mmCIF file of C-alpha atoms and ligand atoms in Angstrom:
data_model
loop_
_atom_site.group_PDB
_atom_site.id
_atom_site.type_symbol
_atom_site.label_atom_id
_atom_site.label_comp_id
_atom_site.label_asym_id
_atom_site.label_seq_id
_atom_site.Cartn_x
_atom_site.Cartn_y
_atom_site.Cartn_z
ATOM 1 C CA MET A 171 -2.308 -2.142 43.742
ATOM 2 C CA LYS A 172 0.543 -4.116 45.337
ATOM 3 C CA ILE A 173 -0.709 -6.644 47.846
ATOM 4 C CA LEU A 174 0.908 -8.998 50.323
ATOM 5 C CA VAL A 175 -1.044 -12.262 50.464
ATOM 6 C CA THR A 176 -0.276 -14.551 53.401
ATOM 7 C CA GLY A 177 -1.213 -18.195 52.937
ATOM 8 C CA SER A 178 -0.727 -17.536 49.233
ATOM 9 C CA ALA A 179 -0.101 -21.201 48.364
ATOM 10 C CA GLY A 180 -3.182 -22.535 50.134
ATOM 11 C CA TYR A 181 -6.538 -23.459 48.608
ATOM 12 C CA ILE A 182 -8.082 -20.007 48.812
ATOM 13 C CA GLY A 183 -4.792 -18.088 48.686
ATOM 14 C CA SER A 184 -3.793 -19.588 45.348
ATOM 15 C CA VAL A 185 -7.060 -18.466 43.755
ATOM 16 C CA VAL A 186 -6.904 -15.024 45.414
ATOM 17 C CA CYS A 187 -3.439 -14.536 43.846
ATOM 18 C CA GLU A 188 -4.618 -15.854 40.478
ATOM 19 C CA LEU A 189 -7.511 -13.381 40.335
ATOM 20 C CA LEU A 190 -5.523 -10.441 41.707
ATOM 21 C CA ILE A 191 -2.948 -10.903 38.961
ATOM 22 C CA GLU A 192 -5.652 -11.430 36.337
ATOM 23 C CA GLN A 193 -7.239 -8.133 37.439
ATOM 24 C CA GLY A 194 -3.987 -6.206 37.098
ATOM 25 C CA HIS A 195 -2.763 -6.140 40.687
ATOM 26 C CA SER A 196 0.700 -7.052 41.770
ATOM 27 C CA VAL A 197 1.205 -9.745 44.398
ATOM 28 C CA VAL A 198 3.865 -10.796 46.835
ATOM 29 C CA GLY A 199 3.118 -14.104 48.571
ATOM 30 C CA LEU A 200 4.056 -15.435 51.991
ATOM 31 C CA ASP A 201 3.525 -19.081 52.920
ATOM 32 C CA ASN A 202 5.303 -21.495 55.231
ATOM 33 C CA PHE A 203 4.106 -24.419 53.096
ATOM 34 C CA GLY A 204 2.702 -26.159 56.170
ATOM 35 C CA ASN A 205 -0.643 -26.533 54.396
ATOM 36 C CA GLY A 206 0.239 -24.750 51.165
ATOM 37 C CA HIS A 207 1.790 -26.317 48.072
ATOM 38 C CA GLN A 208 4.714 -25.155 45.946
ATOM 39 C CA GLN A 209 2.684 -25.954 42.812
ATOM 40 C CA ALA A 210 -0.165 -23.700 43.939
ATOM 41 C CA SER A 211 1.595 -20.482 42.915
ATOM 42 C CA ILE A 212 1.393 -18.650 39.634
ATOM 43 C CA PRO A 213 4.832 -19.018 38.017
ATOM 44 C CA GLY A 214 6.768 -15.796 38.342
ATOM 45 C CA THR A 215 4.997 -14.704 41.538
ATOM 46 C CA MET A 216 7.430 -13.901 44.301
ATOM 47 C CA THR A 217 6.610 -16.108 47.304
ATOM 48 C CA TYR A 218 8.469 -15.913 50.587
ATOM 49 C CA ASN A 219 8.759 -19.244 52.388
ATOM 50 C CA ALA A 220 8.271 -18.068 55.961
ATOM 51 C CA ASN A 221 5.914 -17.847 58.910
ATOM 52 C CA VAL A 222 3.769 -14.752 59.345
ATOM 53 C CA ASN A 223 5.844 -13.875 62.421
ATOM 54 C CA ASP A 224 9.224 -14.076 60.687
ATOM 55 C CA GLU A 225 10.379 -10.524 61.379
ATOM 56 C CA GLU A 226 13.378 -10.626 59.091
ATOM 57 C CA GLN A 227 11.342 -11.832 56.105
ATOM 58 C CA LEU A 228 8.561 -9.351 56.870
ATOM 59 C CA ASP A 229 11.101 -6.516 57.002
ATOM 60 C CA SER A 230 12.390 -7.642 53.632
ATOM 61 C CA ILE A 231 8.864 -7.816 52.160
ATOM 62 C CA PHE A 232 7.758 -4.422 53.480
ATOM 63 C CA THR A 233 11.041 -2.756 52.493
ATOM 64 C CA ASN A 234 11.535 -4.298 49.058
ATOM 65 C CA HIS A 235 7.941 -4.642 47.856
ATOM 66 C CA GLU A 236 6.128 -1.843 49.701
ATOM 67 C CA PRO A 237 2.690 -3.522 49.671
ATOM 68 C CA GLU A 238 -0.213 -1.102 50.093
ATOM 69 C CA ALA A 239 -2.475 -3.711 51.688
ATOM 70 C CA VAL A 240 -2.413 -7.204 53.176
ATOM 71 C CA ILE A 241 -4.756 -10.123 52.557
ATOM 72 C CA HIS A 242 -4.211 -12.375 55.552
ATOM 73 C CA LEU A 243 -5.238 -15.968 54.904
ATOM 74 C CA ALA A 244 -2.443 -17.942 56.559
ATOM 75 C CA ALA A 245 -3.980 -20.017 59.350
ATOM 76 C CA LYS A 246 -4.512 -23.428 60.807
ATOM 77 C CA SER A 247 -8.038 -24.491 59.889
ATOM 78 C CA LEU A 248 -8.928 -28.023 60.989
ATOM 79 C CA VAL A 249 -11.793 -27.776 63.441
ATOM 80 C CA GLY A 250 -11.229 -31.232 64.976
ATOM 81 C CA GLU A 251 -7.506 -30.671 65.447
ATOM 82 C CA SER A 252 -8.195 -27.324 67.100
ATOM 83 C CA VAL A 253 -10.147 -29.138 69.811
ATOM 84 C CA THR A 254 -7.366 -31.610 70.566
ATOM 85 C CA ASN A 255 -4.501 -29.128 70.094
ATOM 86 C CA PRO A 256 -5.755 -25.597 70.846
ATOM 87 C CA SER A 257 -2.236 -24.391 71.526
ATOM 88 C CA LYS A 258 -1.323 -24.817 67.849
ATOM 89 C CA TYR A 259 -4.377 -22.751 66.859
ATOM 90 C CA TYR A 260 -3.902 -19.906 69.325
ATOM 91 C CA GLY A 261 -0.211 -19.914 68.375
ATOM 92 C CA ALA A 262 -0.658 -19.689 64.619
ATOM 93 C CA ASN A 263 -3.966 -17.862 64.273
ATOM 94 C CA VAL A 264 -3.518 -15.308 67.050
ATOM 95 C CA VAL A 265 0.026 -15.009 68.385
ATOM 96 C CA GLU A 266 1.921 -15.353 65.092
ATOM 97 C CA SER A 267 -0.644 -13.249 63.266
ATOM 98 C CA LEU A 268 -0.142 -10.427 65.769
ATOM 99 C CA ALA A 269 3.454 -10.114 64.608
ATOM 100 C CA LEU A 270 2.152 -9.407 61.115
ATOM 101 C CA LEU A 271 -0.056 -6.591 62.436
ATOM 102 C CA GLN A 272 2.889 -5.242 64.365
ATOM 103 C CA LYS A 273 4.956 -5.014 61.189
ATOM 104 C CA MET A 274 2.078 -3.457 59.265
ATOM 105 C CA THR A 275 1.846 -0.769 61.944
ATOM 106 C CA GLU A 276 5.606 -0.235 61.853
ATOM 107 C CA TYR A 277 5.637 0.207 58.055
ATOM 108 C CA GLY A 278 2.449 2.278 57.934
ATOM 109 C CA VAL A 279 0.393 -0.276 55.984
ATOM 110 C CA THR A 280 -3.153 0.440 57.073
ATOM 111 C CA LYS A 281 -5.407 -1.919 55.100
ATOM 112 C CA ILE A 282 -6.027 -5.606 55.776
ATOM 113 C CA VAL A 283 -8.553 -8.149 54.535
ATOM 114 C CA PHE A 284 -8.787 -11.020 56.984
ATOM 115 C CA SER A 285 -9.947 -14.562 56.381
ATOM 116 C CA SER A 286 -12.473 -15.292 59.112
ATOM 117 C CA SER A 287 -15.001 -18.115 59.203
ATOM 118 C CA ALA A 288 -18.624 -19.038 59.793
ATOM 119 C CA ALA A 289 -17.124 -21.037 62.668
ATOM 120 C CA VAL A 290 -17.276 -17.822 64.746
ATOM 121 C CA TYR A 291 -21.064 -18.233 65.033
ATOM 122 C CA GLY A 292 -21.219 -21.694 66.588
ATOM 123 C CA GLU A 293 -24.771 -23.043 66.662
ATOM 124 C CA PRO A 294 -26.966 -20.675 64.632
ATOM 125 C CA GLU A 295 -29.783 -18.892 66.423
ATOM 126 C CA LYS A 296 -31.673 -18.312 63.174
ATOM 127 C CA THR A 297 -31.294 -19.291 59.525
ATOM 128 C CA PRO A 298 -30.016 -17.637 57.406
ATOM 129 C CA ILE A 299 -27.333 -16.312 59.741
ATOM 130 C CA THR A 300 -26.806 -12.560 59.602
ATOM 131 C CA GLU A 301 -23.767 -10.720 60.922
ATOM 132 C CA LYS A 302 -26.019 -9.463 63.743
ATOM 133 C CA GLN A 303 -25.964 -12.885 65.372
ATOM 134 C CA ALA A 304 -23.601 -12.689 68.331
ATOM 135 C CA PRO A 305 -20.511 -14.846 67.819
ATOM 136 C CA ASN A 306 -20.451 -17.918 70.032
ATOM 137 C CA PRO A 307 -17.772 -20.271 68.725
ATOM 138 C CA ILE A 308 -17.935 -23.897 69.809
ATOM 139 C CA ASN A 309 -14.352 -24.843 69.026
ATOM 140 C CA PRO A 310 -10.897 -23.241 69.375
ATOM 141 C CA TYR A 311 -10.642 -22.707 65.606
ATOM 142 C CA GLY A 312 -13.712 -20.459 65.680
ATOM 143 C CA GLU A 313 -12.462 -18.821 68.883
ATOM 144 C CA THR A 314 -9.155 -17.860 67.270
ATOM 145 C CA LYS A 315 -10.916 -16.347 64.257
ATOM 146 C CA ARG A 316 -13.210 -14.391 66.548
ATOM 147 C CA ALA A 317 -10.276 -13.275 68.689
ATOM 148 C CA PHE A 318 -8.467 -11.906 65.655
ATOM 149 C CA GLU A 319 -11.556 -10.004 64.512
ATOM 150 C CA GLU A 320 -11.591 -8.335 67.938
ATOM 151 C CA ILE A 321 -7.869 -7.585 67.709
ATOM 152 C CA LEU A 322 -8.481 -5.863 64.374
ATOM 153 C CA LYS A 323 -11.205 -3.743 65.935
ATOM 154 C CA TRP A 324 -8.873 -2.532 68.685
ATOM 155 C CA TYR A 325 -5.973 -1.997 66.276
ATOM 156 C CA GLU A 326 -8.245 0.242 64.243
ATOM 157 C CA HIS A 327 -9.166 2.181 67.360
ATOM 158 C CA ALA A 328 -5.571 2.606 68.525
ATOM 159 C CA TYR A 329 -3.493 2.625 65.343
ATOM 160 C CA GLY A 330 -5.877 3.497 62.519
ATOM 161 C CA LEU A 331 -5.633 0.051 60.909
ATOM 162 C CA ARG A 332 -8.609 -0.477 58.564
ATOM 163 C CA TYR A 333 -9.941 -3.963 58.026
ATOM 164 C CA ILE A 334 -12.533 -6.170 56.464
ATOM 165 C CA ALA A 335 -13.070 -9.615 57.961
ATOM 166 C CA LEU A 336 -14.744 -12.123 55.651
ATOM 167 C CA ARG A 337 -16.577 -14.957 57.366
ATOM 168 C CA TYR A 338 -16.503 -17.710 54.768
ATOM 169 C CA PHE A 339 -19.071 -20.437 54.762
ATOM 170 C CA ASN A 340 -18.162 -23.659 52.887
ATOM 171 C CA ALA A 341 -15.507 -22.925 50.283
ATOM 172 C CA ALA A 342 -15.678 -25.317 47.340
ATOM 173 C CA GLY A 343 -14.887 -25.663 43.635
ATOM 174 C CA ALA A 344 -11.735 -24.961 41.645
ATOM 175 C CA THR A 345 -10.279 -22.914 38.823
ATOM 176 C CA SER A 346 -8.585 -24.679 35.930
ATOM 177 C CA LEU A 347 -5.260 -24.179 37.733
ATOM 178 C CA PHE A 348 -5.955 -24.444 41.448
ATOM 179 C CA GLY A 349 -8.172 -26.650 43.574
ATOM 180 C CA GLU A 350 -8.704 -28.127 46.998
ATOM 181 C CA HIS A 351 -6.004 -30.369 48.431
ATOM 182 C CA HIS A 352 -5.753 -30.750 52.194
ATOM 183 C CA THR A 353 -3.842 -33.379 54.144
ATOM 184 C CA PRO A 354 -5.784 -34.895 55.709
ATOM 185 C CA GLU A 355 -8.846 -34.101 53.599
ATOM 186 C CA THR A 356 -11.933 -33.713 55.773
ATOM 187 C CA HIS A 357 -14.278 -31.793 53.469
ATOM 188 C CA LEU A 358 -17.359 -33.286 51.894
ATOM 189 C CA ILE A 359 -16.980 -32.398 48.199
ATOM 190 C CA PRO A 360 -13.316 -33.357 47.675
ATOM 191 C CA ILE A 361 -13.899 -36.622 49.523
ATOM 192 C CA ILE A 362 -16.943 -37.531 47.402
ATOM 193 C CA LEU A 363 -14.999 -36.769 44.220
ATOM 194 C CA ASP A 364 -12.025 -38.788 45.408
ATOM 195 C CA VAL A 365 -14.303 -41.751 46.085
ATOM 196 C CA ALA A 366 -15.897 -41.272 42.643
ATOM 197 C CA LEU A 367 -12.491 -41.372 40.991
ATOM 198 C CA GLN A 368 -10.724 -44.017 43.057
ATOM 199 C CA GLN A 369 -13.729 -46.331 43.592
ATOM 200 C CA ASP A 370 -11.828 -47.805 46.523
ATOM 201 C CA ARG A 371 -14.174 -47.218 49.458
ATOM 202 C CA PRO A 372 -17.694 -46.068 50.237
ATOM 203 C CA MET A 373 -18.561 -42.408 50.722
ATOM 204 C CA LYS A 374 -19.477 -41.944 54.361
ATOM 205 C CA ILE A 375 -22.194 -39.446 55.207
ATOM 206 C CA PHE A 376 -22.080 -38.557 58.871
ATOM 207 C CA GLY A 377 -25.631 -38.894 60.163
ATOM 208 C CA ASP A 378 -29.065 -38.873 58.550
ATOM 209 C CA ASP A 379 -31.055 -38.180 61.700
ATOM 210 C CA TYR A 380 -30.782 -34.377 61.756
ATOM 211 C CA GLU A 381 -33.835 -32.141 61.755
ATOM 212 C CA THR A 382 -33.605 -31.370 58.054
ATOM 213 C CA PRO A 383 -35.860 -32.495 55.179
ATOM 214 C CA ASP A 384 -33.685 -35.527 54.271
ATOM 215 C CA GLY A 385 -32.052 -35.932 57.681
ATOM 216 C CA THR A 386 -28.519 -34.940 56.538
ATOM 217 C CA CYS A 387 -26.776 -31.676 57.424
ATOM 218 C CA ILE A 388 -27.241 -28.585 55.272
ATOM 219 C CA ARG A 389 -24.363 -26.287 54.346
ATOM 220 C CA ASP A 390 -23.835 -23.163 52.256
ATOM 221 C CA TYR A 391 -21.285 -23.856 49.505
ATOM 222 C CA VAL A 392 -19.607 -20.897 47.873
ATOM 223 C CA HIS A 393 -17.276 -21.129 44.892
ATOM 224 C CA VAL A 394 -13.649 -20.359 45.654
ATOM 225 C CA ILE A 395 -13.670 -17.860 42.747
ATOM 226 C CA ASP A 396 -16.509 -15.969 44.447
ATOM 227 C CA ILE A 397 -14.605 -16.057 47.738
ATOM 228 C CA ALA A 398 -11.459 -14.772 46.057
ATOM 229 C CA ASN A 399 -13.395 -11.961 44.382
ATOM 230 C CA ALA A 400 -14.838 -10.973 47.761
ATOM 231 C CA HIS A 401 -11.282 -10.119 48.871
ATOM 232 C CA ILE A 402 -10.782 -7.885 45.868
ATOM 233 C CA ASP A 403 -14.144 -6.196 46.452
ATOM 234 C CA ALA A 404 -13.130 -5.751 50.099
ATOM 235 C CA LEU A 405 -9.865 -4.057 49.123
ATOM 236 C CA ARG A 406 -11.786 -1.702 46.866
ATOM 237 C CA SER A 407 -14.233 -0.956 49.651
ATOM 238 C CA LEU A 408 -11.409 -0.113 52.061
ATOM 239 C CA GLU A 409 -10.361 2.693 49.711
ATOM 240 C CA LYS A 410 -13.310 4.782 50.842
ATOM 241 C CA LYS A 411 -15.686 2.893 53.128
ATOM 242 C CA PRO A 412 -15.416 1.889 56.778
ATOM 243 C CA SER A 413 -14.060 -1.342 58.225
ATOM 244 C CA GLY A 414 -16.510 -4.203 58.633
ATOM 245 C CA ILE A 415 -17.312 -7.857 58.992
ATOM 246 C CA TYR A 416 -19.138 -9.764 56.256
ATOM 247 C CA ASN A 417 -20.568 -13.205 55.645
ATOM 248 C CA ILE A 418 -19.362 -14.732 52.423
ATOM 249 C CA GLY A 419 -21.843 -17.420 51.491
ATOM 250 C CA ASN A 420 -24.155 -18.317 48.682
ATOM 251 C CA GLY A 421 -27.269 -17.808 50.793
ATOM 252 C CA ILE A 422 -28.638 -21.210 49.767
ATOM 253 C CA GLY A 423 -28.144 -24.471 51.602
ATOM 254 C CA PHE A 424 -27.701 -27.977 50.234
ATOM 255 C CA SER A 425 -27.901 -31.173 52.225
ATOM 256 C CA ASN A 426 -25.095 -33.698 52.264
ATOM 257 C CA ARG A 427 -27.358 -36.078 50.393
ATOM 258 C CA GLU A 428 -28.081 -33.445 47.713
ATOM 259 C CA ILE A 429 -24.349 -32.911 47.292
ATOM 260 C CA TYR A 430 -23.866 -36.653 46.970
ATOM 261 C CA GLU A 431 -26.651 -36.969 44.351
ATOM 262 C CA THR A 432 -25.367 -34.011 42.324
ATOM 263 C CA ALA A 433 -21.833 -35.424 42.420
ATOM 264 C CA LYS A 434 -23.156 -38.755 41.141
ATOM 265 C CA GLN A 435 -24.874 -37.003 38.238
ATOM 266 C CA ILE A 436 -21.928 -34.813 37.311
ATOM 267 C CA THR A 437 -19.264 -37.496 37.544
ATOM 268 C CA GLY A 438 -21.452 -40.178 35.961
ATOM 269 C CA GLN A 439 -19.942 -42.555 38.504
ATOM 270 C CA ASN A 440 -21.635 -44.935 40.861
ATOM 271 C CA ILE A 441 -20.504 -43.724 44.281
ATOM 272 C CA PRO A 442 -21.052 -46.303 47.021
ATOM 273 C CA LEU A 443 -22.666 -44.712 50.053
ATOM 274 C CA GLN A 444 -22.575 -45.531 53.734
ATOM 275 C CA ILE A 445 -24.498 -43.633 56.388
ATOM 276 C CA THR A 446 -22.480 -43.543 59.587
ATOM 277 C CA PRO A 447 -23.154 -41.937 62.991
ATOM 278 C CA ARG A 448 -22.977 -38.152 63.340
ATOM 279 C CA ARG A 449 -19.603 -36.404 63.491
ATOM 280 C CA ASP A 450 -19.107 -34.445 66.734
ATOM 281 C CA GLY A 451 -19.758 -30.730 66.583
ATOM 282 C CA ASP A 452 -21.713 -30.556 63.308
ATOM 283 C CA PRO A 453 -24.650 -28.117 63.488
ATOM 284 C CA ALA A 454 -27.665 -29.313 61.436
ATOM 285 C CA ILE A 455 -27.904 -26.207 59.218
ATOM 286 C CA LEU A 456 -25.434 -23.431 58.405
ATOM 287 C CA VAL A 457 -26.589 -20.974 55.780
ATOM 288 C CA ALA A 458 -25.454 -17.369 55.380
ATOM 289 C CA SER A 459 -27.359 -14.233 54.788
ATOM 290 C CA ASN A 460 -25.150 -12.455 52.259
ATOM 291 C CA ASP A 461 -27.185 -9.230 52.030
ATOM 292 C CA LYS A 462 -24.627 -7.119 53.874
ATOM 293 C CA ALA A 463 -21.785 -8.080 51.515
ATOM 294 C CA GLY A 464 -24.076 -7.374 48.572
ATOM 295 C CA ASN A 465 -25.129 -3.960 49.865
ATOM 296 C CA ASP A 466 -21.793 -2.668 51.175
ATOM 297 C CA LEU A 467 -19.143 -4.426 49.085
ATOM 298 C CA GLY A 468 -21.168 -4.915 45.921
ATOM 299 C CA TRP A 469 -20.241 -8.603 46.171
ATOM 300 C CA ASN A 470 -22.426 -11.316 44.697
ATOM 301 C CA ALA A 471 -21.900 -15.035 44.289
ATOM 302 C CA LYS A 472 -21.671 -15.495 40.520
ATOM 303 C CA HIS A 473 -20.211 -18.993 40.272
ATOM 304 C CA SER A 474 -21.889 -20.708 43.192
ATOM 305 C CA GLU A 475 -24.597 -22.737 41.473
ATOM 306 C CA LEU A 476 -24.079 -26.205 42.914
ATOM 307 C CA ALA A 477 -23.548 -27.786 39.483
ATOM 308 C CA GLU A 478 -20.831 -25.260 38.575
ATOM 309 C CA ILE A 479 -19.064 -25.796 41.904
ATOM 310 C CA ILE A 480 -19.029 -29.569 41.614
ATOM 311 C CA GLN A 481 -18.233 -29.587 37.889
ATOM 312 C CA SER A 482 -15.216 -27.318 38.428
ATOM 313 C CA ALA A 483 -13.966 -29.445 41.333
ATOM 314 C CA TRP A 484 -14.459 -32.612 39.262
ATOM 315 C CA ASP A 485 -12.589 -31.157 36.265
ATOM 316 C CA TRP A 486 -9.692 -30.270 38.552
ATOM 317 C CA LYS A 487 -9.784 -33.686 40.216
ATOM 318 C CA LYS A 488 -9.567 -35.460 36.869
ATOM 319 C CA LYS A 489 -6.654 -33.256 35.834
ATOM 320 C CA PHE A 490 -4.845 -33.668 39.182
ATOM 321 C CA PRO A 491 -6.069 -37.008 40.601
ATOM 322 C CA HIS A 492 -3.635 -36.782 43.521
ATOM 323 C CA GLY A 493 -3.920 -33.035 43.923
ATOM 324 C CA TYR A 494 -0.524 -31.364 44.141
ATOM 325 C CA GLU A 495 1.350 -34.541 45.093
HETATM 326 N N1 LIG B 193 -19.307 -34.797 55.831
HETATM 327 C C1 LIG B 193 -19.672 -36.119 55.621
HETATM 328 N N2 LIG B 193 -18.707 -36.984 55.239
HETATM 329 C C2 LIG B 193 -17.403 -36.618 55.054
HETATM 330 C C3 LIG B 193 -17.047 -35.254 55.284
HETATM 331 C C4 LIG B 193 -18.039 -34.374 55.660
HETATM 332 O O1 LIG B 193 -20.832 -36.498 55.781
HETATM 333 O O2 LIG B 193 -16.568 -37.467 54.736
HETATM 334 C C5 LIG B 193 -20.377 -33.859 56.222
HETATM 335 C C6 LIG B 193 -20.107 -33.159 57.541
HETATM 336 O O3 LIG B 193 -20.518 -33.981 58.616
HETATM 337 C C7 LIG B 193 -20.954 -31.889 57.371
HETATM 338 C C8 LIG B 193 -20.837 -31.582 55.869
HETATM 339 O O4 LIG B 193 -20.415 -32.818 55.267
HETATM 340 O O5 LIG B 193 -22.285 -32.197 57.674
HETATM 341 C C9 LIG B 193 -19.820 -30.525 55.552
HETATM 342 O O6 LIG B 193 -18.612 -30.857 56.203
HETATM 343 P P1 LIG B 193 -17.199 -30.187 55.819
HETATM 344 O O7 LIG B 193 -16.172 -30.841 56.688
HETATM 345 O O8 LIG B 193 -17.009 -30.242 54.343
HETATM 346 O O9 LIG B 193 -17.383 -28.663 56.211
HETATM 347 P P2 LIG B 193 -17.862 -28.021 57.595
HETATM 348 O O10 LIG B 193 -19.225 -27.472 57.357
HETATM 349 O O11 LIG B 193 -17.709 -28.924 58.730
HETATM 350 O O12 LIG B 193 -16.742 -26.911 57.804
HETATM 351 C C10 LIG B 193 -16.672 -25.730 57.088
HETATM 352 C C11 LIG B 193 -15.234 -25.269 56.988
HETATM 353 C C12 LIG B 193 -14.676 -24.965 58.340
HETATM 354 C C13 LIG B 193 -15.558 -23.949 59.030
HETATM 355 C C14 LIG B 193 -16.986 -24.431 59.036
HETATM 356 C C15 LIG B 193 -17.832 -23.330 59.553
HETATM 357 O O13 LIG B 193 -14.452 -26.253 56.355
HETATM 358 O O14 LIG B 193 -13.378 -24.418 58.227
HETATM 359 O O15 LIG B 193 -17.418 -24.751 57.727
HETATM 360 O O16 LIG B 193 -19.103 -23.682 59.600
HETATM 361 F F1 LIG B 193 -15.162 -23.791 60.290
#
């Protein structure tokens, strides 16, 4: 199948493209390289350097490449920044993304897999979180993801667009080629591994007074390879099954302290630790129920043992100590 991947040079996009190509699909990428990296593309893959609302470039893509489906990952994704600058988030994640849907409608492309987020849930009502929990985002990032899910629903109703929205939990890990490199980096695992390698500062854990067994927050880490495969399973599902929204998580939670201890073991490094006050907006526990994705998409997390996640991220870190810089 020929697929347009937006955000193709980002952390998840690069691995989605890698696996699509490995599994015999053909890919055309679109990335404005705001967060993406030139080096995060498979050599020989055609990547358009443009925004998702660049009509001229979209016309060229849809005319010259005739993709049968779109995987839409391009987005702004820093929760903290979304609170201080919501305009940027509504602009990129909703307004610009609408232009992409418009072009899909115009060219008769009716299948889309959309990168949503566990951030749509806000504070969980129950753990593990099922898709039945009503969305209640607590930041503009989550709001924009929720808004786009709703847009997809109405585009299906009006224009026959078929969609699968994947609500990722905590993406982590790497392939031998592609890994996690954000500027600034705010995520737990890449920061711990950077501290392990650079030995230039303590690892700060934000709060140990949560209502969890060791007092630190619990998250659901899912290997980026498993996340990427979920997109391919979703495309397959769209061939014959209805649209839908799915959690993509491992179904098991690990505390920040457990992540820290496992990283110490795997890296063999002494990682200095500092417990600091809580970070604003962090729920104590976020763990997915992944039953629906298993039942409907046939998706299972196959690489999301914590040791495999951290080992793969560490291998990548040692190979690319400064990421793509
Ligand atoms: N943390 C630290 N120290 C750090 C960085 C993070 O203690 O230096 C802690 C956080 O406070 C949190 C945990 O590690 O308790 C995980 O934090 P991340 O920033 O790695 O990930 P989040 O769970 O905050 O965010 C992830 C995605 C978001 C998504 C959110 C949905 O990155 O895009 O899950 O729940 F919105």
